[in-house]
GROMACS .gro file of C-alpha atoms in nm:
model
  223
    1MET     CA    1   0.000   0.000   0.000
    2VAL     CA    2   0.127   0.346  -0.086
    3ALA     CA    3   0.116   0.586   0.207
    4THR     CA    4   0.009   0.932   0.087
    5GLN     CA    5  -0.030   1.140   0.401
    6ASP     CA    6   0.209   1.437   0.403
    7LYS     CA    7   0.379   1.303   0.091
    8PRO     CA    8   0.405   1.499  -0.236
    9LEU     CA    9   0.217   1.340  -0.524
   10ALA     CA   10   0.543   1.321  -0.722
   11ASP     CA   11   0.692   1.091  -0.456
   12VAL     CA   12   0.378   0.877  -0.462
   13PHE     CA   13   0.407   0.836  -0.838
   14ARG     CA   14   0.774   0.744  -0.816
   15GLN     CA   15   0.685   0.481  -0.556
   16LEU     CA   16   0.409   0.344  -0.777
   17SER     CA   17   0.642   0.317  -1.072
   18GLY     CA   18   0.909   0.136  -0.874
   19GLY     CA   19   0.728  -0.198  -0.858
   20VAL     CA   20   0.715  -0.462  -1.130
   21PHE     CA   21   0.758  -0.197  -1.399
   22PRO     CA   22   1.060   0.034  -1.398
   23PRO     CA   23   0.997   0.410  -1.374
   24MET     CA   24   0.967   0.579  -1.712
   25VAL     CA   25   1.080   0.940  -1.731
   26GLU     CA   26   1.048   1.108  -2.069
   27ALA     CA   27   1.153   1.449  -2.195
   28PHE     CA   28   0.973   1.636  -2.475
   29GLU     CA   29   1.084   1.953  -2.653
   30ARG     CA   30   0.838   2.240  -2.689
   31GLY     CA   31   0.577   2.164  -2.952
   32LYS     CA   32   0.627   1.787  -2.947
   33THR     CA   33   0.320   1.564  -2.919
   34ILE     CA   34   0.291   1.345  -2.608
   35PHE     CA   35  -0.016   1.162  -2.738
   36PHE     CA   36  -0.276   1.209  -3.010
   37PRO     CA   37  -0.655   1.167  -2.989
   38GLY     CA   38  -0.732   0.803  -3.059
   39ASP     CA   39  -0.404   0.670  -2.921
   40PRO     CA   40  -0.450   0.378  -2.677
   41ALA     CA   41  -0.467   0.495  -2.315
   42GLU     CA   42  -0.198   0.273  -2.169
   43ARG     CA   43  -0.018   0.504  -1.925
   44VAL     CA   44  -0.096   0.781  -1.674
   45TYR     CA   45   0.133   1.085  -1.678
   46PHE     CA   46   0.270   1.302  -1.400
   47LEU     CA   47   0.420   1.636  -1.505
   48LEU     CA   48   0.755   1.685  -1.332
   49LYS     CA   49   0.875   1.997  -1.516
   50GLY     CA   50   0.729   2.242  -1.764
   51ALA     CA   51   0.377   2.291  -1.900
   52VAL     CA   52   0.154   2.070  -2.117
   53LYS     CA   53  -0.127   2.188  -2.345
   54LEU     CA   54  -0.439   1.974  -2.382
   55SER     CA   55  -0.657   2.045  -2.682
   56ARG     CA   56  -0.941   1.902  -2.887
   57VAL     CA   57  -0.924   1.881  -3.265
   58TYR     CA   58  -1.255   1.915  -3.448
   59GLU     CA   59  -1.364   1.790  -3.791
   60ALA     CA   60  -1.304   2.126  -3.957
   61GLY     CA   61  -0.942   2.106  -3.841
   62GLU     CA   62  -0.981   2.368  -3.570
   63GLU     CA   63  -0.782   2.294  -3.254
   64ILE     CA   64  -0.915   2.435  -2.926
   65THR     CA   65  -0.704   2.455  -2.610
   66VAL     CA   66  -0.894   2.321  -2.309
   67ALA     CA   67  -0.620   2.329  -2.044
   68LEU     CA   68  -0.262   2.428  -1.971
   69LEU     CA   69  -0.117   2.194  -1.711
   70ARG     CA   70   0.154   2.306  -1.471
   71GLU     CA   71   0.412   2.107  -1.278
   72ASN     CA   72   0.271   1.842  -1.039
   73SER     CA   73  -0.034   1.781  -1.260
   74VAL     CA   74  -0.167   1.436  -1.347
   75PHE     CA   75  -0.317   1.370  -1.691
   76GLY     CA   76  -0.417   1.085  -1.919
   77VAL     CA   77  -0.665   0.954  -1.663
   78LEU     CA   78  -0.995   0.948  -1.854
   79SER     CA   79  -1.015   0.567  -1.839
   80LEU     CA   80  -0.975   0.580  -1.461
   81ILE     CA   81  -1.267   0.822  -1.432
   82THR     CA   82  -1.505   0.638  -1.664
   83GLY     CA   83  -1.408   0.291  -1.543
   84GLN     CA   84  -1.383   0.180  -1.906
   85ARG     CA   85  -1.072   0.142  -2.119
   86ALA     CA   86  -1.084   0.422  -2.374
   87ASP     CA   87  -0.858   0.576  -2.635
   88ARG     CA   88  -0.709   0.921  -2.580
   89PHE     CA   89  -0.964   1.201  -2.601
   90TYR     CA   90  -0.725   1.498  -2.608
   91HIS     CA   91  -0.419   1.604  -2.804
   92ALA     CA   92  -0.139   1.650  -2.547
   93VAL     CA   93   0.151   1.872  -2.653
   94ALA     CA   94   0.457   2.004  -2.469
   95PHE     CA   95   0.379   2.377  -2.431
   96THR     CA   96   0.731   2.425  -2.295
   97PRO     CA   97   1.016   2.174  -2.267
   98VAL     CA   98   0.874   1.913  -2.028
   99GLU     CA   99   0.976   1.615  -1.819
  100LEU     CA  100   0.715   1.348  -1.749
  101LEU     CA  101   0.690   1.044  -1.526
  102SER     CA  102   0.453   0.781  -1.663
  103ILE     CA  103   0.306   0.466  -1.512
  104PRO     CA  104   0.105   0.181  -1.668
  105ILE     CA  105  -0.262   0.244  -1.611
  106GLU     CA  106  -0.307  -0.099  -1.450
  107GLN     CA  107  -0.070  -0.004  -1.169
  108VAL     CA  108  -0.258   0.319  -1.102
  109GLU     CA  109  -0.594   0.141  -1.103
  110LYS     CA  110  -0.470  -0.108  -0.844
  111ALA     CA  111  -0.321   0.166  -0.626
  112LEU     CA  112  -0.645   0.365  -0.633
  113LYS     CA  113  -0.842   0.060  -0.521
  114ASP     CA  114  -0.596  -0.014  -0.241
  115ASN     CA  115  -0.550   0.344  -0.120
  116PRO     CA  116  -0.842   0.589  -0.084
  117ASP     CA  117  -0.597   0.866   0.014
  118LEU     CA  118  -0.439   0.848  -0.332
  119SER     CA  119  -0.783   0.874  -0.489
  120MET     CA  120  -0.846   1.194  -0.294
  121LEU     CA  121  -0.510   1.342  -0.399
  122MET     CA  122  -0.586   1.277  -0.764
  123LEU     CA  123  -0.940   1.410  -0.728
  124LYS     CA  124  -0.808   1.740  -0.592
  125GLY     CA  125  -0.574   1.771  -0.888
  126LEU     CA  126  -0.850   1.692  -1.136
  127SER     CA  127  -1.083   1.944  -0.972
  128SER     CA  128  -0.831   2.219  -1.041
  129ARG     CA  129  -0.802   2.097  -1.402
  130ILE     CA  130  -1.179   2.104  -1.451
  131LEU     CA  131  -1.197   2.459  -1.316
  132GLN     CA  132  -0.926   2.572  -1.557
  133THR     CA  133  -1.101   2.400  -1.849
  134GLU     CA  134  -1.423   2.584  -1.765
  135MET     CA  135  -1.229   2.912  -1.758
  136MET     CA  136  -1.069   2.834  -2.095
  137ILE     CA  137  -1.412   2.765  -2.246
  138GLU     CA  138  -1.534   3.099  -2.112
  139THR     CA  139  -1.227   3.264  -2.262
  140LEU     CA  140  -1.297   3.121  -2.607
  141ALA     CA  141  -1.660   3.227  -2.582
  142HIS     CA  142  -1.548   3.591  -2.618
  143ARG     CA  143  -1.589   3.704  -2.975
  144ASP     CA  144  -1.324   3.974  -2.978
  145MET     CA  145  -0.961   3.870  -2.951
  146GLY     CA  146  -0.876   4.142  -2.701
  147SER     CA  147  -1.109   3.987  -2.446
  148ARG     CA  148  -0.978   3.639  -2.520
  149LEU     CA  149  -0.620   3.751  -2.467
  150VAL     CA  150  -0.696   3.927  -2.139
  151SER     CA  151  -0.890   3.628  -2.007
  152PHE     CA  152  -0.606   3.394  -2.106
  153LEU     CA  153  -0.346   3.611  -1.933
  154LEU     CA  154  -0.557   3.612  -1.615
  155ILE     CA  155  -0.579   3.230  -1.622
  156LEU     CA  156  -0.201   3.215  -1.656
  157CYS     CA  157  -0.162   3.457  -1.364
  158ARG     CA  158  -0.372   3.225  -1.150
  159ASP     CA  159  -0.198   2.901  -1.247
  160PHE     CA  160   0.157   3.009  -1.333
  161GLY     CA  161   0.185   3.348  -1.163
  162VAL     CA  162   0.475   3.444  -0.935
  163PRO     CA  163   0.438   3.761  -0.723
  164THR     CA  164   0.710   4.020  -0.786
  165SER     CA  165   0.764   4.382  -0.687
  166ASP     CA  166   0.613   4.486  -1.023
  167GLY     CA  167   0.307   4.260  -1.018
  168ILE     CA  168   0.242   3.899  -1.120
  169MET     CA  169   0.500   3.742  -1.348
  170ILE     CA  170   0.373   3.451  -1.560
  171ASP     CA  171   0.648   3.194  -1.515
  172LEU     CA  172   0.635   3.061  -1.871
  173LYS     CA  173   0.829   3.167  -2.177
  174LEU     CA  174   0.544   3.250  -2.413
  175SER     CA  175   0.592   3.310  -2.783
  176HIS     CA  176   0.329   3.515  -2.962
  177GLN     CA  177   0.256   3.212  -3.179
  178ALA     CA  178   0.195   2.989  -2.875
  179ILE     CA  179  -0.049   3.243  -2.730
  180ALA     CA  180  -0.224   3.273  -3.065
  181GLU     CA  181  -0.272   2.897  -3.088
  182ALA     CA  182  -0.410   2.885  -2.734
  183ILE     CA  183  -0.679   3.149  -2.792
  184GLY     CA  184  -0.764   3.071  -3.156
  185SER     CA  185  -0.603   3.382  -3.300
  186THR     CA  186  -0.307   3.473  -3.522
  187ARG     CA  187   0.045   3.573  -3.427
  188VAL     CA  188   0.004   3.912  -3.594
  189THR     CA  189  -0.311   3.988  -3.395
  190VAL     CA  190  -0.157   3.874  -3.065
  191THR     CA  191   0.152   4.088  -3.129
  192ARG     CA  192  -0.067   4.393  -3.187
  193LEU     CA  193  -0.284   4.330  -2.881
  194LEU     CA  194   0.013   4.272  -2.652
  195GLY     CA  195   0.163   4.593  -2.786
  196ASP     CA  196  -0.158   4.777  -2.694
  197LEU     CA  197  -0.145   4.637  -2.340
  198ARG     CA  198   0.217   4.746  -2.304
  199THR     CA  199   0.131   5.094  -2.432
  200ASP     CA  200  -0.152   5.110  -2.175
  201ASN     CA  201   0.103   5.014  -1.906
  202MET     CA  202  -0.086   4.696  -1.820
  203ILE     CA  203   0.195   4.448  -1.885
  204SER     CA  204   0.565   4.420  -1.954
  205ILE     CA  205   0.751   4.146  -2.142
  206HIS     CA  206   1.108   4.041  -2.067
  207LYS     CA  207   1.269   3.738  -2.230
  208LYS     CA  208   0.925   3.609  -2.337
  209LYS     CA  209   0.793   3.622  -1.978
  210ILE     CA  210   0.492   3.847  -1.926
  211THR     CA  211   0.437   4.047  -1.607
  212VAL     CA  212   0.085   4.172  -1.536
  213TYR     CA  213   0.115   4.484  -1.324
  214ASN     CA  214  -0.235   4.475  -1.179
  215PRO     CA  215  -0.458   4.172  -1.262
  216VAL     CA  216  -0.768   4.348  -1.125
  217ALA     CA  217  -0.712   4.650  -1.349
  218LEU     CA  218  -0.643   4.418  -1.643
  219SER     CA  219  -0.967   4.228  -1.582
  220GLN     CA  220  -1.157   4.555  -1.616
  221GLN     CA  221  -1.016   4.625  -1.960
  222PHE     CA  222  -1.297   4.447  -2.140
  223THR     CA  223  -1.587   4.452  -1.894
   0.00000   0.00000   0.00000
């Protein structure tokens, strides 16, 4: 049985992966696919370093971002939730360079049955993911790209923000193209909108890291 009280989830996953199957740690460069929709769901992933983008691809070819996962997130668990073996539902891509620990889904299923504390840990992590997905859907519901961008920056402040003397720094190196893909826009439009926010003294950008001076004031930009 895996003891989970007062133990980081990363340590729990390492312990789970140290049984019959050896631990599998994988590194992916930014933009590389971790799994495609329709791939067999054979392993559960724990994000050790970096950020992962989950998206859905629709028949028209449009790809919609539904979540940006930060370090210490668990993903690839749909089969565990439904109780039925299913293929991958999302397209998982390395949003930044990432390092992942993965475990065969059978091992995780057994551990969840044997240890209710582990189930609660994973449920807490998934609850945060669901909340972010709902926020991303609300972001994409905005028709104008300015509102989408502001909403996206506020989500990043919440999930990746680090307080500084200037405001909240989003601790991700974000290219204009990556932001555009996340909000369903173009790089040219994102560049223009970010320039407007800098001119309005709402944000600064240094080495591809965005600092939001005042999230409350930013949230009022498009109300």
